[in-house]
Amino acid sequence: MRPESPAEDRRPFPAPLPRRLGLVCAGGGVTGAIYEIGALAALEERLEGLDFRGFDVYVGVSAGAYLAALIANGITPAVLYRNVTRSAVSRSDIDDLELFRFNLPEIARRFVTAPFTILDVAWDFYKNRHETTLTDLVQSLTVLLPSGVFTGEGLEKWLRTWLSREGRTNDFRKLGKKLLLVAVNLETGKTTRFGSPGHDHVPISKAVAASCAVPGLYKPVQIEGVDYIDGGVKKTAHISRALRERCGLVICVNPIVPMRYAPVHGVLPKLEPNGNALRAGGLATILGQAFRVILHSRMRYGLARYEREAPDSDVLVFEPRPEELPRVMRNIMRTSGRARVAEFAYRSTMRQLDSDFRRYRRLFAKHGLILRPACAIEPLRSGIEAARRRGCTAERLSAHLAALELDLTRLEGPAPVH
């Protein structure tokens, strides 16, 4: 596969084509993917003339690559939303992905060779004891650790099987629309966009697994002799790819924003004298916040650049408010509580649309889409979701039937733009 030149990112953005739509699903772990499902379900419900399956360009990064691949293959956000908001006693597709399959072969191999590795490190430290520091010794011992605690083979296998069914495809070239899944070449640090020319022969399922290989947590995915890691390492969204594909409207859902704890007395952890909740959370919380700050600052920088260099295109980003995150999305790899996260995203996106309704309505109208005002369908949907979580089987069945009727009613509305 040919390497992609960074000079391409410095070229001027081409003029957008009329009513060409792009969807960008950013990274954010399991919890982030669930948030994106809830946000997209809200947008699908509020926008007349919108069918996410009929978009022209899809860009997926990390967990967003999984969603982009599903939607490009004809699965609506409404279906995904129903799947993740099922009763806690019901299984969903997320349970079948085997996201936490241990990287046992490599862990066992390194365990077996550990004594020899330790001896080599100790001998090297002794020979160079006058110039070697303790940090050098610790770094040398890190070779005992595997390249990742988990492997993405379960995700790749499930997706390969799912995409082999009738009406779906695991081949970028047979989709009939542009799907770009972003990963990073571990050796060179360069971005690879699977689905672009020269990279479109790679199976979609393999590209998704590569884009989701979070460093340290997941083993790098090898494709044609090259190791790939999470596409979010460089940028969390890669909105520029949709703009280069000449999209006039780009909708991006980004779940990764810095957390902000509201100073409510009696709620914050008391491990620190000054009540600093993030520091009280320890190393993992601090590193997580640093990760969020870096990625979000890159996104803000990119959005400012697109506004200057692609003024004829509209980019709409939907993301949670920082103060809301501590309640629902502290751990990005948590699968439990998925219904709560999806419903939070659904309501949060509804509020965002209503908070600046006139501006959003005007922007969507430019691209042939009608933003409906909040109406009785929203509280009805909330009641349905509440009924789904109750223990009574009859109530849950009635709730699912009511949700189906709502979706059928929406689908009988105006035809999609395309």
mmCIF file of N, CA, C and O in Angstrom, residues 71 83 86 97 99 110 148 166 207 211 285 297 299:
data_model
loop_
_atom_site.group_PDB
_atom_site.id
_atom_site.type_symbol
_atom_site.label_atom_id
_atom_site.label_comp_id
_atom_site.label_asym_id
_atom_site.label_seq_id
_atom_site.Cartn_x
_atom_site.Cartn_y
_atom_site.Cartn_z
ATOM 1 N N ILE A 71 -23.502 2.239 9.669
ATOM 2 C CA ILE A 71 -24.460 3.154 9.044
ATOM 3 C C ILE A 71 -24.280 3.169 7.532
ATOM 4 O O ILE A 71 -25.259 3.192 6.778
ATOM 5 N N ASN A 83 -31.155 -0.925 20.082
ATOM 6 C CA ASN A 83 -30.310 -2.046 20.485
ATOM 7 C C ASN A 83 -29.597 -1.770 21.815
ATOM 8 O O ASN A 83 -29.564 -2.622 22.701
ATOM 9 N N ARG A 86 -31.903 -1.454 25.243
ATOM 10 C CA ARG A 86 -32.695 -2.580 25.711
ATOM 11 C C ARG A 86 -32.536 -2.734 27.218
ATOM 12 O O ARG A 86 -31.638 -2.188 27.834
ATOM 13 N N LEU A 97 -19.404 -8.469 20.817
ATOM 14 C CA LEU A 97 -18.182 -8.031 20.131
ATOM 15 C C LEU A 97 -16.915 -8.598 20.750
ATOM 16 O O LEU A 97 -15.850 -8.527 20.133
ATOM 17 N N LEU A 99 -15.073 -7.406 23.163
ATOM 18 C CA LEU A 99 -14.129 -6.290 23.171
ATOM 19 C C LEU A 99 -12.973 -6.505 24.139
ATOM 20 O O LEU A 99 -11.910 -5.902 23.975
ATOM 21 N N ARG A 110 5.622 -13.782 26.656
ATOM 22 C CA ARG A 110 6.494 -12.879 27.409
ATOM 23 C C ARG A 110 6.715 -13.375 28.832
ATOM 24 O O ARG A 110 7.773 -13.146 29.419
ATOM 25 N N GLY A 148 -0.264 -5.123 23.987
ATOM 26 C CA GLY A 148 -1.623 -4.719 24.329
ATOM 27 C C GLY A 148 -2.237 -5.744 25.261
ATOM 28 O O GLY A 148 -1.962 -6.941 25.123
ATOM 29 N N GLU A 166 -26.573 -10.850 3.459
ATOM 30 C CA GLU A 166 -27.164 -10.268 2.255
ATOM 31 C C GLU A 166 -27.507 -8.790 2.463
ATOM 32 O O GLU A 166 -28.034 -8.395 3.505
ATOM 33 N N ALA A 207 -10.148 -2.913 8.747
ATOM 34 C CA ALA A 207 -9.868 -1.490 8.919
ATOM 35 C C ALA A 207 -10.475 -0.959 10.214
ATOM 36 O O ALA A 207 -9.870 -0.137 10.914
ATOM 37 N N SER A 211 -8.429 0.755 13.331
ATOM 38 C CA SER A 211 -8.760 2.094 13.814
ATOM 39 C C SER A 211 -9.107 2.096 15.294
ATOM 40 O O SER A 211 -8.963 3.126 15.964
ATOM 41 N N THR A 285 -7.218 8.964 36.153
ATOM 42 C CA THR A 285 -8.102 10.102 35.901
ATOM 43 C C THR A 285 -7.338 11.288 35.330
ATOM 44 O O THR A 285 -7.801 11.970 34.422
ATOM 45 N N SER A 297 -8.435 20.201 22.113
ATOM 46 C CA SER A 297 -7.762 21.410 21.631
ATOM 47 C C SER A 297 -7.416 21.276 20.159
ATOM 48 O O SER A 297 -7.504 22.245 19.395
ATOM 49 N N MET A 299 -9.161 19.564 18.011
ATOM 50 C CA MET A 299 -10.418 19.737 17.282
ATOM 51 C C MET A 299 -10.790 21.209 17.174
ATOM 52 O O MET A 299 -11.204 21.675 16.106
#
